[in-house]
């Protein structure tokens, strides 16, 4: 425990050393939001470092453009040290802490176990209590699904909220204004921080070549996720308010949204995983490479099993696929507060904070060497 | 066709030649991690334009550009070549963009340059990376760790070029050769020959690979030279900077707000003579003339936020005595100097960004602007040393970038970049002009050499 706190302290000290070099250089100012943010300060608190770390999207532009990367003695590797500081901060803010630590150390195994376990439970539930509903409800009653998924959805949300609150207080975030939220949403919706500042994208999978591959793949995942979420929400409304229980025909809103969302999620996660394999691991946090990969895999599994389920309607494969799909969804929900999924929440918070601060303070000006 | 060097000038030459149909080979003396010479430390280039152009605002005409240049070179300029470079700089902008360079509006706080200088997004290394990508896409071959040791001149033409590739000697025959191997600022022995032993204490702001081997070898074969062999462009930088390659971050902009003393604790020059952009270059020489080539800028807490943060934190102390001890300065003398300075300060309004006339009275030398007592702890001290940016001695070229030999132009040798910049810049320096010379002459050399090689 102690060692780990020291570890993150060392990481932050190293991040501070590098950020002070950047602040004297500023060549990377145009790549992303991190640089304008750091240029407003002269010295950097832990809160600053954590905020920068969560603003950083690991686009790597500032690594390949840096004249001070190793073997230079200044040994700049900002994407890496910020990734580590970011990871440490997520772990510190995560709630409940023991669960977070468990996930951190055995993330992959745990995720797999949860998927398997849940699939078995659902299978048993089916064996023990056959129902007489229609569609999927023929396999698992609507009531049983709600009983399982509502807490599985709400509890993680509470954990997410607690973590976010911790983050917000620690970086000194104040009152949230609508205009800041709008600015942050715009930045997130367009993945501004992955466009390289010039629109040609980031330097992820092929050294210093700019590419929008990662940005677009990430976009697919983000919008795929939102579409699936919208599909479930619409279905819930139809169920409870319009009294139109599932199954829905293919041309219904929930199906169309879900289908499109599922396809985007599958494509997006597959491409992201591929890019991650190609990219240089030493520019990220190597400790969590496997865990992040597993999480990407889990999201793919959720989407792919969902799509297969659509395809398998009316066949004998529905039951095993349903168990797998629900298991994966449950695992995804339960893992959310401790997984890579949190980056979305923290990043948005960081962007809101940046939108709030950028209007207030100006950077220290450079009237110096005009070489 | 051979291109010697792997910085901006070399890459512009190789790309242009490849597009003109030549088979180009780049011999870069540095390993891949350090490719790009001093060009990787740059941040902008100076560009003429008749109206808004990309990130450049307003207009910057030929005459104004030329006057700016004359101003810094005090007339030591080849007017015809200079005007040619200036005129061609305008078409460099779109060319650079088409070959992968991204521009950004002038870095925050350098607004005064937004009209004259186009900044590279990510700086010079991003530019160099983009050019290497482009060159490789065009079929240019690049050899790293390929230091050229000898260019064999025989009867007015280059017969062959010798290099060490990964340490193994190798001989290259080539129809056309472009020399773009930078200056000799990293060659300390050569600097000491020109400057005297003091040069051993100079810091080199750029790459350790610009040792001038190509320049020396050609001069030894009676190739015509231009530029003062005893001069180099040196600025005052943080004395704790690494010996080589410290680059931009080692700059220190605190001098106008400080009292600067030498290692005996004595002042030696008016720290507030003019705004820093107009003075930083003379402080290299001033510090070079002090004992051990070192000086110390002392400020107090009032001034810390007035200049760009530097790469190393200042030495900090609650009293001047303590500061003197930490900086290894004679404490009594330092305290006496500061006390006398403080007593000579006059009341008045202080404006950090303009000449405010807040001068001392009765000191020698006076401080003529921004003179405020050094009195509010904590006190801060920075060591200053001369940091060499580039050297002036170079190859003499004509407007076709062709190198001049003892009996007229060499048939198949062209030069571009810092190695020939002395042909245009006799002394002084205009921000962003180095990259402009390299880009313009690199393209000319590439074209001419390609035409010859075909
Ligand atoms: C810190 C710093 C900041 C600067 N900022 C700017 C700026 O913002 N704008 C600007 O216009 N100018 C700037 N300059 C000046 C600028 O760097 C030079 O004018 C410019 O880079 C010269 O380009 P070049 O291609 O001629 O030389 P370089 O870029 O220095 O390239 C020389 C190349 O030759 C290679 N080489 C050397 N010897 C051999 C050999 N024997 N065999 C093979 N290869 C060899 C080197 O490895 C290197 O690749 C700056 C300089 C410094 C030091
Ligand atoms: S990453 Fe390197 S080039 Fe970019 S701002 Fe920092 S020190 Fe400068
Ligand atoms: S990796 Fe990209 S997002 Fe992160 S600090 Fe560097 S440039 Fe910004």
PDB file of N, CA, C and O in Angstrom, chain B residues 34-70:
ATOM      1  N   UNK B  34      18.982  11.339 -33.392  1.00  0.00           N
ATOM      2  CA  UNK B  34      19.450  12.727 -33.358  1.00  0.00           C
ATOM      3  C   UNK B  34      19.463  13.359 -34.742  1.00  0.00           C
ATOM      4  O   UNK B  34      20.118  14.378 -34.971  1.00  0.00           O
ATOM      5  N   UNK B  35      18.744  12.753 -35.681  1.00  0.00           N
ATOM      6  CA  UNK B  35      18.758  13.294 -37.033  1.00  0.00           C
ATOM      7  C   UNK B  35      18.174  14.715 -37.043  1.00  0.00           C
ATOM      8  O   UNK B  35      17.400  15.080 -36.158  1.00  0.00           O
ATOM      9  N   UNK B  36      18.576  15.469 -38.044  1.00  0.00           N
ATOM     10  CA  UNK B  36      17.941  16.780 -38.219  1.00  0.00           C
ATOM     11  C   UNK B  36      18.740  17.963 -37.716  1.00  0.00           C
ATOM     12  O   UNK B  36      18.261  19.087 -37.746  1.00  0.00           O
ATOM     13  N   UNK B  37      19.960  17.729 -37.234  1.00  0.00           N
ATOM     14  CA  UNK B  37      20.862  18.834 -36.899  1.00  0.00           C
ATOM     15  C   UNK B  37      20.237  19.890 -36.006  1.00  0.00           C
ATOM     16  O   UNK B  37      19.445  19.586 -35.117  1.00  0.00           O
ATOM     17  N   UNK B  38      20.599  21.126 -36.257  1.00  0.00           N
ATOM     18  CA  UNK B  38      20.022  22.211 -35.471  1.00  0.00           C
ATOM     19  C   UNK B  38      18.597  22.518 -35.904  1.00  0.00           C
ATOM     20  O   UNK B  38      17.847  23.157 -35.178  1.00  0.00           O
ATOM     21  N   UNK B  39      18.243  22.053 -37.093  1.00  0.00           N
ATOM     22  CA  UNK B  39      16.890  22.314 -37.570  1.00  0.00           C
ATOM     23  C   UNK B  39      15.858  21.734 -36.601  1.00  0.00           C
ATOM     24  O   UNK B  39      14.753  22.250 -36.485  1.00  0.00           O
ATOM     25  N   UNK B  40      16.226  20.659 -35.897  1.00  0.00           N
ATOM     26  CA  UNK B  40      15.244  20.071 -34.982  1.00  0.00           C
ATOM     27  C   UNK B  40      14.999  20.947 -33.763  1.00  0.00           C
ATOM     28  O   UNK B  40      14.077  20.691 -32.988  1.00  0.00           O
ATOM     29  N   UNK B  41      15.823  21.964 -33.560  1.00  0.00           N
ATOM     30  CA  UNK B  41      15.617  22.857 -32.415  1.00  0.00           C
ATOM     31  C   UNK B  41      14.848  24.125 -32.782  1.00  0.00           C
ATOM     32  O   UNK B  41      14.570  24.951 -31.927  1.00  0.00           O
ATOM     33  N   UNK B  42      14.534  24.290 -34.048  1.00  0.00           N
ATOM     34  CA  UNK B  42      13.954  25.570 -34.478  1.00  0.00           C
ATOM     35  C   UNK B  42      12.456  25.636 -34.195  1.00  0.00           C
ATOM     36  O   UNK B  42      11.838  24.628 -33.836  1.00  0.00           O
ATOM     37  N   UNK B  43      11.917  26.830 -34.367  1.00  0.00           N
ATOM     38  CA  UNK B  43      10.468  26.918 -34.167  1.00  0.00           C
ATOM     39  C   UNK B  43       9.750  27.701 -35.258  1.00  0.00           C
ATOM     40  O   UNK B  43       8.554  27.610 -35.398  1.00  0.00           O
ATOM     41  N   UNK B  44      10.473  28.486 -36.056  1.00  0.00           N
ATOM     42  CA  UNK B  44       9.764  29.245 -37.087  1.00  0.00           C
ATOM     43  C   UNK B  44      10.683  29.615 -38.240  1.00  0.00           C
ATOM     44  O   UNK B  44      11.893  29.422 -38.165  1.00  0.00           O
ATOM     45  N   UNK B  45      10.100  30.118 -39.311  1.00  0.00           N
ATOM     46  CA  UNK B  45      10.922  30.689 -40.377  1.00  0.00           C
ATOM     47  C   UNK B  45      10.304  32.020 -40.793  1.00  0.00           C
ATOM     48  O   UNK B  45       9.112  32.260 -40.613  1.00  0.00           O
ATOM     49  N   UNK B  46      11.139  32.901 -41.296  1.00  0.00           N
ATOM     50  CA  UNK B  46      10.699  34.250 -41.634  1.00  0.00           C
ATOM     51  C   UNK B  46      10.274  34.289 -43.094  1.00  0.00           C
ATOM     52  O   UNK B  46      10.988  33.834 -43.974  1.00  0.00           O
ATOM     53  N   UNK B  47       9.116  34.829 -43.335  1.00  0.00           N
ATOM     54  CA  UNK B  47       8.496  34.656 -44.643  1.00  0.00           C
ATOM     55  C   UNK B  47       7.914  35.968 -45.159  1.00  0.00           C
ATOM     56  O   UNK B  47       7.105  36.613 -44.500  1.00  0.00           O
ATOM     57  N   UNK B  48       8.327  36.335 -46.374  1.00  0.00           N
ATOM     58  CA  UNK B  48       7.729  37.494 -47.023  1.00  0.00           C
ATOM     59  C   UNK B  48       6.314  37.137 -47.487  1.00  0.00           C
ATOM     60  O   UNK B  48       6.056  35.995 -47.853  1.00  0.00           O
ATOM     61  N   UNK B  49       5.396  38.074 -47.449  1.00  0.00           N
ATOM     62  CA  UNK B  49       4.067  37.801 -48.002  1.00  0.00           C
ATOM     63  C   UNK B  49       3.348  39.112 -48.257  1.00  0.00           C
ATOM     64  O   UNK B  49       3.428  40.053 -47.473  1.00  0.00           O
ATOM     65  N   UNK B  50       2.616  39.140 -49.379  1.00  0.00           N
ATOM     66  CA  UNK B  50       1.990  40.404 -49.775  1.00  0.00           C
ATOM     67  C   UNK B  50       0.608  40.570 -49.153  1.00  0.00           C
ATOM     68  O   UNK B  50       0.040  41.651 -49.214  1.00  0.00           O
ATOM     69  N   UNK B  51       0.068  39.526 -48.564  1.00  0.00           N
ATOM     70  CA  UNK B  51      -1.211  39.620 -47.860  1.00  0.00           C
ATOM     71  C   UNK B  51      -1.253  38.483 -46.867  1.00  0.00           C
ATOM     72  O   UNK B  51      -0.287  37.717 -46.792  1.00  0.00           O
ATOM     73  N   UNK B  52      -2.326  38.354 -46.090  1.00  0.00           N
ATOM     74  CA  UNK B  52      -2.392  37.238 -45.138  1.00  0.00           C
ATOM     75  C   UNK B  52      -2.078  35.916 -45.835  1.00  0.00           C
ATOM     76  O   UNK B  52      -2.576  35.648 -46.927  1.00  0.00           O
ATOM     77  N   UNK B  53      -1.220  35.131 -45.233  1.00  0.00           N
ATOM     78  CA  UNK B  53      -0.786  33.876 -45.847  1.00  0.00           C
ATOM     79  C   UNK B  53      -0.781  32.808 -44.761  1.00  0.00           C
ATOM     80  O   UNK B  53       0.056  32.848 -43.865  1.00  0.00           O
ATOM     81  N   UNK B  54      -1.719  31.865 -44.844  1.00  0.00           N
ATOM     82  CA  UNK B  54      -1.797  30.825 -43.815  1.00  0.00           C
ATOM     83  C   UNK B  54      -1.902  31.439 -42.445  1.00  0.00           C
ATOM     84  O   UNK B  54      -2.802  32.236 -42.173  1.00  0.00           O
ATOM     85  N   UNK B  55      -0.965  31.088 -41.580  1.00  0.00           N
ATOM     86  CA  UNK B  55      -1.008  31.615 -40.210  1.00  0.00           C
ATOM     87  C   UNK B  55      -0.429  33.029 -40.118  1.00  0.00           C
ATOM     88  O   UNK B  55      -0.485  33.652 -39.059  1.00  0.00           O
ATOM     89  N   UNK B  56       0.147  33.509 -41.198  1.00  0.00           N
ATOM     90  CA  UNK B  56       0.785  34.829 -41.152  1.00  0.00           C
ATOM     91  C   UNK B  56      -0.239  35.942 -41.362  1.00  0.00           C
ATOM     92  O   UNK B  56      -1.048  35.885 -42.284  1.00  0.00           O
ATOM     93  N   UNK B  57      -0.168  36.950 -40.520  1.00  0.00           N
ATOM     94  CA  UNK B  57      -1.142  38.030 -40.592  1.00  0.00           C
ATOM     95  C   UNK B  57      -0.622  39.168 -41.469  1.00  0.00           C
ATOM     96  O   UNK B  57       0.584  39.296 -41.684  1.00  0.00           O
ATOM     97  N   UNK B  58      -1.545  39.965 -41.973  1.00  0.00           N
ATOM     98  CA  UNK B  58      -1.181  41.216 -42.633  1.00  0.00           C
ATOM     99  C   UNK B  58      -0.238  40.987 -43.829  1.00  0.00           C
ATOM    100  O   UNK B  58      -0.405  40.023 -44.556  1.00  0.00           O
ATOM    101  N   UNK B  59       0.733  41.843 -44.018  1.00  0.00           N
ATOM    102  CA  UNK B  59       1.684  41.695 -45.117  1.00  0.00           C
ATOM    103  C   UNK B  59       3.094  42.011 -44.620  1.00  0.00           C
ATOM    104  O   UNK B  59       3.276  42.752 -43.661  1.00  0.00           O
ATOM    105  N   UNK B  60       4.065  41.439 -45.279  1.00  0.00           N
ATOM    106  CA  UNK B  60       5.472  41.682 -44.936  1.00  0.00           C
ATOM    107  C   UNK B  60       6.223  41.720 -46.254  1.00  0.00           C
ATOM    108  O   UNK B  60       6.494  40.685 -46.865  1.00  0.00           O
ATOM    109  N   UNK B  61       6.520  42.916 -46.705  1.00  0.00           N
ATOM    110  CA  UNK B  61       7.062  43.086 -48.045  1.00  0.00           C
ATOM    111  C   UNK B  61       8.567  42.931 -48.118  1.00  0.00           C
ATOM    112  O   UNK B  61       9.270  42.917 -47.109  1.00  0.00           O
ATOM    113  N   UNK B  62       9.052  42.838 -49.363  1.00  0.00           N
ATOM    114  CA  UNK B  62      10.483  42.609 -49.602  1.00  0.00           C
ATOM    115  C   UNK B  62      11.349  43.704 -48.965  1.00  0.00           C
ATOM    116  O   UNK B  62      12.344  43.419 -48.305  1.00  0.00           O
ATOM    117  N   UNK B  63      10.947  44.951 -49.157  1.00  0.00           N
ATOM    118  CA  UNK B  63      11.804  46.042 -48.669  1.00  0.00           C
ATOM    119  C   UNK B  63      11.882  46.084 -47.149  1.00  0.00           C
ATOM    120  O   UNK B  63      12.947  46.279 -46.575  1.00  0.00           O
ATOM    121  N   UNK B  64      10.731  45.872 -46.521  1.00  0.00           N
ATOM    122  CA  UNK B  64      10.735  45.889 -45.058  1.00  0.00           C
ATOM    123  C   UNK B  64      11.597  44.748 -44.520  1.00  0.00           C
ATOM    124  O   UNK B  64      12.405  44.921 -43.603  1.00  0.00           O
ATOM    125  N   UNK B  65      11.432  43.591 -45.121  1.00  0.00           N
ATOM    126  CA  UNK B  65      12.204  42.395 -44.745  1.00  0.00           C
ATOM    127  C   UNK B  65      13.697  42.709 -44.915  1.00  0.00           C
ATOM    128  O   UNK B  65      14.514  42.480 -44.016  1.00  0.00           O
ATOM    129  N   UNK B  66      14.032  43.262 -46.070  1.00  0.00           N
ATOM    130  CA  UNK B  66      15.431  43.552 -46.360  1.00  0.00           C
ATOM    131  C   UNK B  66      15.987  44.573 -45.358  1.00  0.00           C
ATOM    132  O   UNK B  66      17.108  44.435 -44.865  1.00  0.00           O
ATOM    133  N   UNK B  67      15.188  45.592 -45.045  1.00  0.00           N
ATOM    134  CA  UNK B  67      15.639  46.588 -44.068  1.00  0.00           C
ATOM    135  C   UNK B  67      15.873  45.950 -42.705  1.00  0.00           C
ATOM    136  O   UNK B  67      16.840  46.266 -42.016  1.00  0.00           O
ATOM    137  N   UNK B  68      14.961  45.060 -42.305  1.00  0.00           N
ATOM    138  CA  UNK B  68      15.136  44.353 -41.033  1.00  0.00           C
ATOM    139  C   UNK B  68      16.465  43.608 -41.019  1.00  0.00           C
ATOM    140  O   UNK B  68      17.182  43.571 -40.018  1.00  0.00           O
ATOM    141  N   UNK B  69      16.782  43.017 -42.166  1.00  0.00           N
ATOM    142  CA  UNK B  69      18.022  42.250 -42.267  1.00  0.00           C
ATOM    143  C   UNK B  69      19.237  43.178 -42.179  1.00  0.00           C
ATOM    144  O   UNK B  69      20.174  42.924 -41.416  1.00  0.00           O
ATOM    145  N   UNK B  70      19.198  44.268 -42.938  1.00  0.00           N
ATOM    146  CA  UNK B  70      20.323  45.216 -42.917  1.00  0.00           C
ATOM    147  C   UNK B  70      20.569  45.742 -41.516  1.00  0.00           C
ATOM    148  O   UNK B  70      21.705  45.942 -41.092  1.00  0.00           O
TER     149      UNK B  70
END
